[in-house]
Short mmCIF file of C-alpha atoms in Angstrom, two decimals:
data_model
loop_
_atom_site.label_atom_id
_atom_site.label_comp_id
_atom_site.label_asym_id
_atom_site.label_seq_id
_atom_site.Cartn_x
_atom_site.Cartn_y
_atom_site.Cartn_z
CA ASP A 183 111.56 -128.69 -109.98
CA GLN A 184 112.97 -127.92 -106.63
CA GLN A 185 117.04 -127.70 -106.55
CA VAL A 186 116.89 -126.74 -103.00
CA LYS A 187 114.95 -128.82 -100.44
CA GLN A 188 114.20 -128.35 -96.83
CA ASN A 189 111.96 -131.19 -96.05
CA SER A 190 111.39 -130.31 -92.66
CA PRO A 191 108.83 -127.33 -92.59
CA SER A 192 109.26 -127.26 -88.65
CA LEU A 193 111.59 -128.03 -85.81
CA SER A 194 110.83 -127.63 -82.15
CA VAL A 195 113.81 -127.83 -79.66
CA GLN A 196 114.10 -127.31 -75.97
CA GLU A 197 116.32 -124.22 -74.84
CA GLY A 198 120.19 -125.44 -74.39
CA ARG A 199 120.24 -128.47 -76.70
CA ILE A 200 121.27 -128.86 -80.34
CA SER A 201 119.06 -127.71 -82.90
CA ILE A 202 119.93 -129.18 -86.64
CA LEU A 203 118.39 -128.21 -89.67
CA ASN A 204 118.57 -129.73 -92.85
CA CYS A 205 118.96 -128.83 -96.64
CA ASP A 206 119.39 -131.08 -99.79
CA TYR A 207 120.00 -130.07 -103.12
CA THR A 208 120.34 -131.60 -106.61
CA ASN A 209 122.80 -129.08 -108.92
CA SER A 210 125.94 -130.72 -108.84
CA MET A 211 127.17 -127.04 -110.08
CA PHE A 212 126.10 -125.59 -106.81
CA ASP A 213 129.61 -123.92 -105.28
CA TYR A 214 128.45 -121.85 -102.25
CA PHE A 215 125.72 -122.30 -99.73
CA LEU A 216 124.65 -120.07 -97.37
CA TRP A 217 121.58 -119.97 -94.43
CA TYR A 218 119.62 -116.95 -93.43
CA LYS A 219 117.34 -116.54 -90.76
CA LYS A 220 113.85 -114.42 -90.86
CA TYR A 221 111.63 -113.18 -88.31
CA PRO A 222 108.38 -112.38 -88.73
CA ALA A 223 107.48 -109.32 -90.28
CA GLU A 224 111.51 -108.58 -91.13
CA GLY A 225 113.63 -109.24 -93.95
CA PRO A 226 115.64 -112.65 -94.07
CA THR A 227 119.21 -111.81 -92.31
CA PHE A 228 122.48 -113.61 -93.20
CA LEU A 229 123.59 -116.19 -90.93
CA ILE A 230 126.65 -118.00 -91.92
CA SER A 231 128.15 -119.45 -95.23
CA ILE A 232 130.31 -122.15 -97.02
CA SER A 233 132.00 -122.52 -100.24
CA SER A 234 131.76 -126.28 -101.60
CA ILE A 235 135.59 -126.50 -101.29
CA LYS A 236 135.29 -126.60 -97.62
CA ASP A 237 132.97 -129.44 -95.66
CA LYS A 238 132.30 -127.24 -92.49
CA ASN A 239 132.20 -123.43 -91.27
CA GLU A 240 131.95 -122.15 -87.86
CA ASP A 241 130.83 -118.98 -86.11
CA GLY A 242 130.05 -118.82 -82.61
CA ARG A 243 127.17 -121.00 -81.85
CA PHE A 244 126.55 -121.84 -85.53
CA THR A 245 128.03 -123.63 -87.72
CA VAL A 246 127.19 -124.90 -91.22
CA PHE A 247 128.63 -128.68 -92.65
CA LEU A 248 128.43 -129.65 -96.19
CA ASN A 249 128.55 -132.88 -97.83
CA LYS A 250 128.81 -132.80 -101.23
CA SER A 251 128.65 -136.26 -101.77
CA ALA A 252 125.38 -136.82 -100.55
CA LYS A 253 124.27 -132.84 -101.91
CA HIS A 254 123.27 -132.06 -98.04
CA LEU A 255 124.39 -129.24 -95.70
CA SER A 256 123.09 -128.90 -92.23
CA LEU A 257 123.02 -125.99 -89.65
CA HIS A 258 123.76 -126.64 -86.31
CA ILE A 259 122.91 -124.27 -83.57
CA VAL A 260 124.27 -124.88 -80.15
CA PRO A 261 123.05 -124.11 -77.72
CA SER A 262 119.71 -123.41 -78.66
CA GLN A 263 118.36 -120.12 -77.33
CA PRO A 264 114.51 -118.73 -77.54
CA GLY A 265 115.72 -115.84 -79.20
CA ASP A 266 116.60 -118.63 -82.03
CA SER A 267 113.28 -119.02 -83.23
CA ALA A 268 112.49 -118.08 -86.41
CA VAL A 269 112.48 -119.42 -90.06
CA TYR A 270 115.78 -120.69 -91.85
CA PHE A 271 116.19 -120.50 -95.38
CA CYS A 272 119.07 -122.41 -96.89
CA ALA A 273 120.06 -120.98 -100.54
CA ALA A 274 122.56 -122.32 -102.74
CA SER A 275 124.38 -120.40 -105.94
CA ALA A 276 126.29 -121.67 -108.71
CA GLU A 277 126.88 -118.78 -110.92
CA GLY A 278 129.48 -116.93 -108.07
CA GLY A 279 131.10 -113.59 -109.36
CA ALA A 280 128.98 -112.21 -111.76
CA THR A 281 124.99 -112.36 -111.02
CA ASN A 282 125.07 -114.65 -108.21
CA LYS A 283 121.74 -115.76 -108.40
CA LEU A 284 120.33 -117.48 -105.16
CA ILE A 285 118.12 -120.49 -105.21
CA PHE A 286 116.61 -120.76 -101.87
CA GLY A 287 114.73 -123.75 -99.99
CA THR A 288 111.19 -123.59 -98.49
CA GLY A 289 112.35 -122.97 -95.33
CA THR A 290 112.08 -124.33 -91.23
CA LEU A 291 110.37 -123.13 -88.70
CA LEU A 292 112.35 -123.50 -85.75
CA ALA A 293 110.72 -122.93 -82.17
CA VAL A 294 112.89 -122.89 -79.09
CA GLN A 295 110.95 -123.74 -76.01
CA PRO A 296 112.00 -122.02 -72.79
CA ASP B 237 123.18 -104.36 -92.93
CA ALA B 238 122.99 -102.73 -96.18
CA GLY B 239 120.75 -99.61 -95.76
CA ILE B 240 117.90 -101.11 -97.66
CA THR B 241 114.55 -99.76 -97.39
CA GLN B 242 111.79 -100.83 -99.04
CA SER B 243 108.19 -98.35 -99.84
CA PRO B 244 105.57 -98.91 -99.33
CA ARG B 245 105.52 -101.42 -96.74
CA HIS B 246 101.88 -102.41 -97.04
CA LYS B 247 99.81 -102.00 -100.08
CA VAL B 248 96.18 -103.29 -101.05
CA THR B 249 95.33 -102.76 -104.58
CA GLU B 250 92.65 -103.86 -106.93
CA THR B 251 93.05 -106.14 -110.00
CA GLY B 252 93.86 -104.55 -113.13
CA THR B 253 96.08 -101.83 -111.43
CA PRO B 254 99.30 -101.00 -111.89
CA VAL B 255 101.69 -101.46 -108.67
CA THR B 256 105.02 -99.76 -108.21
CA LEU B 257 107.48 -101.16 -105.41
CA ARG B 258 110.34 -98.82 -104.70
CA CYS B 259 113.65 -100.32 -103.07
CA HIS B 260 116.25 -97.71 -102.06
CA GLN B 261 120.01 -98.64 -100.91
CA THR B 262 122.66 -96.48 -99.30
CA GLU B 263 125.36 -98.52 -99.59
CA ASN B 264 126.58 -98.01 -103.17
CA HIS B 265 125.88 -102.03 -103.84
CA ARG B 266 126.53 -103.03 -107.37
CA TYR B 267 123.79 -106.13 -107.25
CA MET B 268 119.89 -105.89 -106.46
CA TYR B 269 117.11 -108.41 -106.65
CA TRP B 270 113.57 -108.49 -105.89
CA TYR B 271 112.33 -111.74 -104.55
CA ARG B 272 108.71 -112.78 -103.78
CA GLN B 273 108.18 -114.88 -100.77
CA ASP B 274 104.61 -117.39 -100.73
CA PRO B 275 103.82 -120.20 -98.52
CA GLY B 276 105.34 -123.64 -99.70
CA HIS B 277 107.77 -122.08 -102.21
CA GLY B 278 110.60 -119.98 -99.99
CA LEU B 279 112.01 -116.89 -101.62
CA ARG B 280 111.88 -116.82 -105.62
CA LEU B 281 113.87 -114.40 -107.62
CA ILE B 282 111.79 -112.19 -109.65
CA HIS B 283 114.37 -109.66 -111.37
CA TYR B 284 117.38 -108.71 -110.78
CA SER B 285 120.41 -105.82 -111.55
CA TYR B 286 123.83 -105.93 -112.22
CA GLY B 287 124.31 -102.22 -112.93
CA VAL B 288 122.49 -99.19 -114.05
CA LYS B 289 120.04 -99.88 -116.46
CA ASP B 290 121.22 -103.30 -116.43
CA THR B 291 118.61 -105.81 -115.61
CA ASP B 292 117.60 -109.31 -116.21
CA LYS B 293 114.68 -112.07 -115.54
CA GLY B 294 114.43 -114.53 -112.88
CA GLU B 295 112.87 -117.27 -112.08
CA VAL B 296 108.79 -116.10 -111.79
CA SER B 297 109.37 -112.70 -113.87
CA ASP B 298 105.87 -112.77 -116.16
CA GLY B 299 104.02 -109.91 -115.04
CA TYR B 300 106.74 -107.89 -113.79
CA SER B 301 109.02 -105.42 -115.07
CA VAL B 302 111.89 -103.40 -113.21
CA SER B 303 114.20 -100.57 -114.02
CA ARG B 304 117.06 -99.13 -112.39
CA SER B 305 118.11 -95.95 -113.50
CA LYS B 306 120.15 -94.92 -110.15
CA THR B 307 122.78 -96.88 -108.33
CA GLU B 308 120.71 -96.47 -105.43
CA ASP B 309 117.13 -97.12 -106.57
CA PHE B 310 115.32 -100.24 -108.16
CA LEU B 311 111.76 -100.47 -108.81
CA LEU B 312 109.36 -103.33 -109.61
CA THR B 313 106.17 -102.64 -111.46
CA LEU B 314 102.86 -104.93 -111.70
CA GLU B 315 101.58 -103.67 -115.09
CA SER B 316 98.31 -105.02 -113.81
CA ALA B 317 98.12 -106.34 -110.99
CA THR B 318 96.66 -109.96 -110.46
CA SER B 319 95.34 -111.86 -107.34
CA SER B 320 98.55 -114.36 -107.62
CA GLN B 321 100.71 -111.23 -107.14
CA THR B 322 99.66 -110.91 -103.57
CA SER B 323 102.66 -112.07 -101.66
CA VAL B 324 105.41 -110.27 -99.81
CA TYR B 325 108.04 -108.90 -101.73
CA PHE B 326 111.53 -108.26 -100.71
CA CYS B 327 114.59 -106.55 -102.06
CA ALA B 328 118.06 -107.26 -101.57
CA ALA B 329 121.46 -105.83 -102.62
CA ARG B 330 125.13 -107.45 -102.57
CA ASP B 331 128.36 -106.04 -103.87
CA ARG B 332 131.13 -108.37 -104.75
CA ILE B 333 130.71 -111.04 -102.22
CA TYR B 334 128.19 -113.90 -102.01
CA GLU B 335 125.86 -112.55 -99.39
CA GLN B 336 123.09 -110.75 -100.43
CA TYR B 337 121.42 -108.39 -97.93
CA PHE B 338 117.82 -107.91 -97.39
CA GLY B 339 115.16 -104.84 -97.18
CA PRO B 340 111.94 -105.35 -94.55
CA GLY B 341 109.90 -106.16 -97.00
CA THR B 342 106.48 -105.01 -98.78
CA ARG B 343 103.37 -106.92 -98.24
CA LEU B 344 101.13 -106.37 -101.21
CA THR B 345 97.47 -107.63 -101.19
CA VAL B 346 95.63 -107.70 -104.54
CA THR B 347 91.96 -108.02 -104.10
#
C-alpha cells in the first residue's frame, strides 16, 4: 500500500514558467514532509520541508504548500530553470525524534525546456 | 552535505555470492539508513541504525543484514545475492533534525 503517492511520473515546463509538483498521502499520522531533488547518478539532495503545523514554507524559488484536510502537498518552483530538471521525490515522516523513518513517493521527472 | 561516501560505486556479482556495501560518514551523525531505489518504487528503506550496534529493519529487509561497529561506518550485506536485489543502493545519515542526507549511491547488478 503506497502511503505517499506522486501520480505524475513526469512533467515538462518552459523555462521561466511555474513548475508544480504534487504529492498525496494516506497516513494522517504523518507530521513532517520533505522534498528531495535527484540528478542522474547522484544521491538525492534535500530541497525543502514543512511541518504539519504549517501550510506553507518558502525558500527562494521553492515553496511547499500543505493541505492537511486533503492530505496533499505541492512544490512550486518559480521561475523554473533548466538546471531544475531532475527527479523530485516527496517524503513523509510519522515518527519524529527517534528513528524518523521517511516514506518516499515514486518520484516525478521534471524537464524544464529552454 | 553530511560527508557521506559509499563504496563500491558500481558492482557486478553473480547470484548466490555474498556482497557487502559500505557507507562512511564524517559528521558523527547518530542515525544512518540504507535505501534501495527501483523504478516505480521510489526509495524504500532496508535497514537503519540509531547508534553503534543499534539497528532495526525497514520495509524491505528480507535478504539483507547490517552492522554498525563504529559511528562512521554502516555496512549492508547481501548474504546470498539474487537477481531481485539488482538495484541502486543509497545510504543516508542525519542527526537530530528530520532531514536525511544521502550518499552518491552504489549501483549493484546481480547476474
